[in-house]
Amino acid sequence: MLKAQSIIHLDQVSGLNLNSQVNIAMIGAGNIARMAYNGCAGEKIVALADVDSNMFPSKLENHPKIHKAKRFTDFRVMLDKMEKKIDAVCINTPDHTHFVATMDAMQRGMHVCTQKPLVHNIWQARTLKLAKEKYGVVTNMAVQGHTYNGIEQFK
């Protein structure tokens, strides 16, 4: 999320010193989150939420920096308890939860990177656009193929 290829850069995240790390929460800690962990390697992952707590141990082996992250089985509880400690959220959940989780984070003033598809209909797209403007957050829809160095070779 925060690599050079990304749309979200530290200088766009208001209130942060350019030398500081971004505190990131992951909503969805399993399979697709693997790419998000790698993309956030230089940042601080402070919280993980996944309805399947079995996902946590399988990811801890390959991503030792997330050992200290607090773990939750409900992202809403995570956002309630960790709200003041989270700068940005990466949403790596099944498609049908993307809109709800994205909106919940934006309403709390958190910057958001959501895996594709971002929405399922025009109303959801327009609602998120309005929320982005209202809450002044930086948003990004993750398209995994665009996050690898290989895409640069095509340019």
PDB file of C-alpha atoms in Angstrom:
ATOM      1  CA  MET A   1       0.000   0.000   0.000  1.00  0.00           C
ATOM      2  CA  LEU A   2       2.766   2.452   0.776  1.00  0.00           C
ATOM      3  CA  LYS A   3       5.354   1.481  -1.829  1.00  0.00           C
ATOM      4  CA  ALA A   4       6.374   3.800  -4.657  1.00  0.00           C
ATOM      5  CA  GLN A   5       3.756   2.293  -6.973  1.00  0.00           C
ATOM      6  CA  SER A   6       0.983   3.125  -4.541  1.00  0.00           C
ATOM      7  CA  ILE A   7      -1.449   5.975  -4.637  1.00  0.00           C
ATOM      8  CA  ILE A   8      -1.184   6.541  -0.881  1.00  0.00           C
ATOM      9  CA  HIS A   9       2.047   8.244   0.172  1.00  0.00           C
ATOM     10  CA  LEU A  10       3.131   9.375   3.631  1.00  0.00           C
ATOM     11  CA  ASP A  11       3.093  13.023   2.604  1.00  0.00           C
ATOM     12  CA  GLN A  12      -0.645  12.721   1.855  1.00  0.00           C
ATOM     13  CA  VAL A  13      -1.559  11.309   5.255  1.00  0.00           C
ATOM     14  CA  SER A  14      -2.307  14.415   7.272  1.00  0.00           C
ATOM     15  CA  GLY A  15      -0.839  14.790  10.705  1.00  0.00           C
ATOM     16  CA  LEU A  16       2.075  12.428  10.141  1.00  0.00           C
ATOM     17  CA  ASN A  17       5.707  13.316  10.168  1.00  0.00           C
ATOM     18  CA  LEU A  18       7.323  12.166   6.917  1.00  0.00           C
ATOM     19  CA  ASN A  19       9.846  10.208   8.985  1.00  0.00           C
ATOM     20  CA  SER A  20       7.211   8.315  10.956  1.00  0.00           C
ATOM     21  CA  GLN A  21       5.565   5.011  10.260  1.00  0.00           C
ATOM     22  CA  VAL A  22       1.873   4.718   9.450  1.00  0.00           C
ATOM     23  CA  ASN A  23      -0.138   2.651  11.941  1.00  0.00           C
ATOM     24  CA  ILE A  24      -2.108   0.213   9.805  1.00  0.00           C
ATOM     25  CA  ALA A  25      -4.944  -2.142  10.687  1.00  0.00           C
ATOM     26  CA  MET A  26      -5.786  -5.114   8.492  1.00  0.00           C
ATOM     27  CA  ILE A  27      -9.400  -6.108   8.100  1.00  0.00           C
ATOM     28  CA  GLY A  28      -9.096  -9.635   6.788  1.00  0.00           C
ATOM     29  CA  ALA A  29      -5.869 -11.357   7.770  1.00  0.00           C
ATOM     30  CA  GLY A  30      -5.914 -14.333   5.420  1.00  0.00           C
ATOM     31  CA  ASN A  31      -5.046 -15.237   1.861  1.00  0.00           C
ATOM     32  CA  ILE A  32      -5.259 -11.970  -0.130  1.00  0.00           C
ATOM     33  CA  ALA A  33      -3.812 -10.071   2.844  1.00  0.00           C
ATOM     34  CA  ARG A  34      -0.435 -11.661   2.060  1.00  0.00           C
ATOM     35  CA  MET A  35       0.152  -9.004  -0.581  1.00  0.00           C
ATOM     36  CA  ALA A  36      -0.971  -6.269   1.783  1.00  0.00           C
ATOM     37  CA  TYR A  37       1.496  -7.426   4.449  1.00  0.00           C
ATOM     38  CA  ASN A  38       4.316  -7.250   1.916  1.00  0.00           C
ATOM     39  CA  GLY A  39       3.203  -3.823   0.679  1.00  0.00           C
ATOM     40  CA  CYS A  40       3.126  -2.473   4.214  1.00  0.00           C
ATOM     41  CA  ALA A  41       6.512  -3.897   5.205  1.00  0.00           C
ATOM     42  CA  GLY A  42       7.942  -0.486   6.121  1.00  0.00           C
ATOM     43  CA  GLU A  43       4.958   0.502   8.217  1.00  0.00           C
ATOM     44  CA  LYS A  44       3.583  -0.608  11.582  1.00  0.00           C
ATOM     45  CA  ILE A  45       0.707  -3.091  11.536  1.00  0.00           C
ATOM     46  CA  VAL A  46      -1.031  -2.439  14.847  1.00  0.00           C
ATOM     47  CA  ALA A  47      -4.160  -4.580  14.523  1.00  0.00           C
ATOM     48  CA  LEU A  48      -5.588  -7.537  12.626  1.00  0.00           C
ATOM     49  CA  ALA A  49      -9.223  -8.542  12.312  1.00  0.00           C
ATOM     50  CA  ASP A  50     -10.512 -11.754  10.769  1.00  0.00           C
ATOM     51  CA  VAL A  51     -13.624 -13.783  11.529  1.00  0.00           C
ATOM     52  CA  ASP A  52     -11.439 -16.903  11.193  1.00  0.00           C
ATOM     53  CA  SER A  53      -8.866 -16.666  13.970  1.00  0.00           C
ATOM     54  CA  ASN A  54      -7.059 -19.643  12.403  1.00  0.00           C
ATOM     55  CA  MET A  55      -5.710 -17.212   9.816  1.00  0.00           C
ATOM     56  CA  PHE A  56      -3.491 -15.441  12.351  1.00  0.00           C
ATOM     57  CA  PRO A  57      -0.932 -18.191  13.074  1.00  0.00           C
ATOM     58  CA  SER A  58      -0.516 -19.080   9.411  1.00  0.00           C
ATOM     59  CA  LYS A  59       0.492 -15.497   8.565  1.00  0.00           C
ATOM     60  CA  LEU A  60       2.703 -14.907  11.590  1.00  0.00           C
ATOM     61  CA  GLU A  61       5.364 -17.293  10.299  1.00  0.00           C
ATOM     62  CA  ASN A  62       6.031 -15.335   7.106  1.00  0.00           C
ATOM     63  CA  HIS A  63       5.429 -11.861   8.519  1.00  0.00           C
ATOM     64  CA  PRO A  64       7.155 -11.579  11.907  1.00  0.00           C
ATOM     65  CA  LYS A  65       6.427  -7.832  12.198  1.00  0.00           C
ATOM     66  CA  ILE A  66       2.743  -8.569  12.813  1.00  0.00           C
ATOM     67  CA  HIS A  67       3.400 -10.597  15.980  1.00  0.00           C
ATOM     68  CA  LYS A  68       2.758  -7.523  18.131  1.00  0.00           C
ATOM     69  CA  ALA A  69      -0.479  -6.570  16.344  1.00  0.00           C
ATOM     70  CA  LYS A  70      -3.617  -6.871  18.447  1.00  0.00           C
ATOM     71  CA  ARG A  71      -6.015  -9.475  17.069  1.00  0.00           C
ATOM     72  CA  PHE A  72      -9.777  -9.323  16.760  1.00  0.00           C
ATOM     73  CA  THR A  73     -12.482 -11.502  15.233  1.00  0.00           C
ATOM     74  CA  ASP A  74     -14.787  -8.530  14.525  1.00  0.00           C
ATOM     75  CA  PHE A  75     -13.441  -5.518  12.626  1.00  0.00           C
ATOM     76  CA  ARG A  76     -16.048  -3.236  14.220  1.00  0.00           C
ATOM     77  CA  VAL A  77     -14.739  -4.083  17.691  1.00  0.00           C
ATOM     78  CA  MET A  78     -11.184  -3.512  16.451  1.00  0.00           C
ATOM     79  CA  LEU A  79     -12.066  -0.072  15.071  1.00  0.00           C
ATOM     80  CA  ASP A  80     -13.908   0.842  18.291  1.00  0.00           C
ATOM     81  CA  LYS A  81     -11.051  -0.204  20.578  1.00  0.00           C
ATOM     82  CA  MET A  82      -8.114   0.921  18.403  1.00  0.00           C
ATOM     83  CA  GLU A  83      -9.585   4.014  16.714  1.00  0.00           C
ATOM     84  CA  LYS A  84      -7.053   6.447  18.179  1.00  0.00           C
ATOM     85  CA  LYS A  85      -4.107   4.190  17.252  1.00  0.00           C
ATOM     86  CA  ILE A  86      -4.981   3.529  13.588  1.00  0.00           C
ATOM     87  CA  ASP A  87      -3.976   5.874  10.740  1.00  0.00           C
ATOM     88  CA  ALA A  88      -4.985   3.654   7.829  1.00  0.00           C
ATOM     89  CA  VAL A  89      -6.883   0.444   7.165  1.00  0.00           C
ATOM     90  CA  CYS A  90      -6.279  -2.200   4.523  1.00  0.00           C
ATOM     91  CA  ILE A  91      -9.412  -4.186   3.701  1.00  0.00           C
ATOM     92  CA  ASN A  92      -8.710  -7.736   2.531  1.00  0.00           C
ATOM     93  CA  THR A  93     -12.072  -9.397   3.095  1.00  0.00           C
ATOM     94  CA  PRO A  94     -14.555 -11.206   0.852  1.00  0.00           C
ATOM     95  CA  ASP A  95     -16.079  -8.862  -1.730  1.00  0.00           C
ATOM     96  CA  HIS A  96     -19.492  -8.453  -0.092  1.00  0.00           C
ATOM     97  CA  THR A  97     -17.956  -6.763   2.967  1.00  0.00           C
ATOM     98  CA  HIS A  98     -15.784  -4.184   1.167  1.00  0.00           C
ATOM     99  CA  PHE A  99     -18.291  -1.327   1.160  1.00  0.00           C
ATOM    100  CA  VAL A 100     -19.316  -1.665   4.819  1.00  0.00           C
ATOM    101  CA  ALA A 101     -15.754  -1.943   6.140  1.00  0.00           C
ATOM    102  CA  THR A 102     -14.514   0.904   3.903  1.00  0.00           C
ATOM    103  CA  MET A 103     -17.329   3.224   4.977  1.00  0.00           C
ATOM    104  CA  ASP A 104     -16.861   2.398   8.658  1.00  0.00           C
ATOM    105  CA  ALA A 105     -13.142   3.245   8.507  1.00  0.00           C
ATOM    106  CA  MET A 106     -13.699   6.445   6.489  1.00  0.00           C
ATOM    107  CA  GLN A 107     -16.325   7.682   8.960  1.00  0.00           C
ATOM    108  CA  ARG A 108     -13.652   7.453  11.647  1.00  0.00           C
ATOM    109  CA  GLY A 109     -11.231   9.556   9.579  1.00  0.00           C
ATOM    110  CA  MET A 110      -9.014   6.616   8.649  1.00  0.00           C
ATOM    111  CA  HIS A 111      -7.302   6.383   5.271  1.00  0.00           C
ATOM    112  CA  VAL A 112      -8.320   3.227   3.399  1.00  0.00           C
ATOM    113  CA  CYS A 113      -6.908   0.784   0.879  1.00  0.00           C
ATOM    114  CA  THR A 114      -9.602  -1.684  -0.210  1.00  0.00           C
ATOM    115  CA  GLN A 115      -9.053  -4.739  -2.360  1.00  0.00           C
ATOM    116  CA  LYS A 116     -11.033  -4.860  -5.594  1.00  0.00           C
ATOM    117  CA  PRO A 117     -13.931  -4.800  -6.214  1.00  0.00           C
ATOM    118  CA  LEU A 118     -14.475  -1.673  -4.183  1.00  0.00           C
ATOM    119  CA  VAL A 119     -18.263  -1.652  -4.608  1.00  0.00           C
ATOM    120  CA  HIS A 120     -21.127  -3.596  -6.163  1.00  0.00           C
ATOM    121  CA  ASN A 121     -23.294  -0.792  -7.497  1.00  0.00           C
ATOM    122  CA  ILE A 122     -23.347   2.899  -8.430  1.00  0.00           C
ATOM    123  CA  TRP A 123     -24.995   3.981  -5.170  1.00  0.00           C
ATOM    124  CA  GLN A 124     -22.121   2.479  -3.155  1.00  0.00           C
ATOM    125  CA  ALA A 125     -19.538   4.153  -5.413  1.00  0.00           C
ATOM    126  CA  ARG A 126     -21.194   7.555  -5.094  1.00  0.00           C
ATOM    127  CA  THR A 127     -21.606   7.148  -1.342  1.00  0.00           C
ATOM    128  CA  LEU A 128     -17.901   6.362  -0.866  1.00  0.00           C
ATOM    129  CA  LYS A 129     -16.927   9.302  -3.075  1.00  0.00           C
ATOM    130  CA  LEU A 130     -19.023  11.646  -0.928  1.00  0.00           C
ATOM    131  CA  ALA A 131     -17.590  10.126   2.261  1.00  0.00           C
ATOM    132  CA  LYS A 132     -14.028  10.569   0.999  1.00  0.00           C
ATOM    133  CA  GLU A 133     -14.685  14.258   0.466  1.00  0.00           C
ATOM    134  CA  LYS A 134     -16.595  14.690   3.745  1.00  0.00           C
ATOM    135  CA  TYR A 135     -13.996  12.968   5.943  1.00  0.00           C
ATOM    136  CA  GLY A 136     -10.917  14.166   4.033  1.00  0.00           C
ATOM    137  CA  VAL A 137      -9.264  10.777   3.793  1.00  0.00           C
ATOM    138  CA  VAL A 138      -6.960   9.249   1.204  1.00  0.00           C
ATOM    139  CA  THR A 139      -8.428   6.167  -0.453  1.00  0.00           C
ATOM    140  CA  ASN A 140      -7.117   3.512  -2.806  1.00  0.00           C
ATOM    141  CA  MET A 141      -8.550   0.452  -4.506  1.00  0.00           C
ATOM    142  CA  ALA A 142      -5.927  -2.287  -4.556  1.00  0.00           C
ATOM    143  CA  VAL A 143      -5.368  -4.062  -7.847  1.00  0.00           C
ATOM    144  CA  GLN A 144      -2.748  -6.675  -7.035  1.00  0.00           C
ATOM    145  CA  GLY A 145      -1.287  -6.866 -10.533  1.00  0.00           C
ATOM    146  CA  HIS A 146      -0.355  -3.195 -10.328  1.00  0.00           C
ATOM    147  CA  THR A 147       1.595  -3.571  -7.091  1.00  0.00           C
ATOM    148  CA  TYR A 148       4.396  -5.708  -8.460  1.00  0.00           C
ATOM    149  CA  ASN A 149       7.566  -4.418 -10.038  1.00  0.00           C
ATOM    150  CA  GLY A 150       6.718  -6.326 -13.222  1.00  0.00           C
ATOM    151  CA  ILE A 151       4.062  -3.780 -14.168  1.00  0.00           C
ATOM    152  CA  GLU A 152       6.806  -1.142 -14.394  1.00  0.00           C
ATOM    153  CA  GLN A 153       8.490  -3.202 -17.125  1.00  0.00           C
ATOM    154  CA  PHE A 154       5.453  -2.774 -19.373  1.00  0.00           C
ATOM    155  CA  LYS A 155       5.671   1.031 -19.316  1.00  0.00           C
TER     156      LYS A 155
END
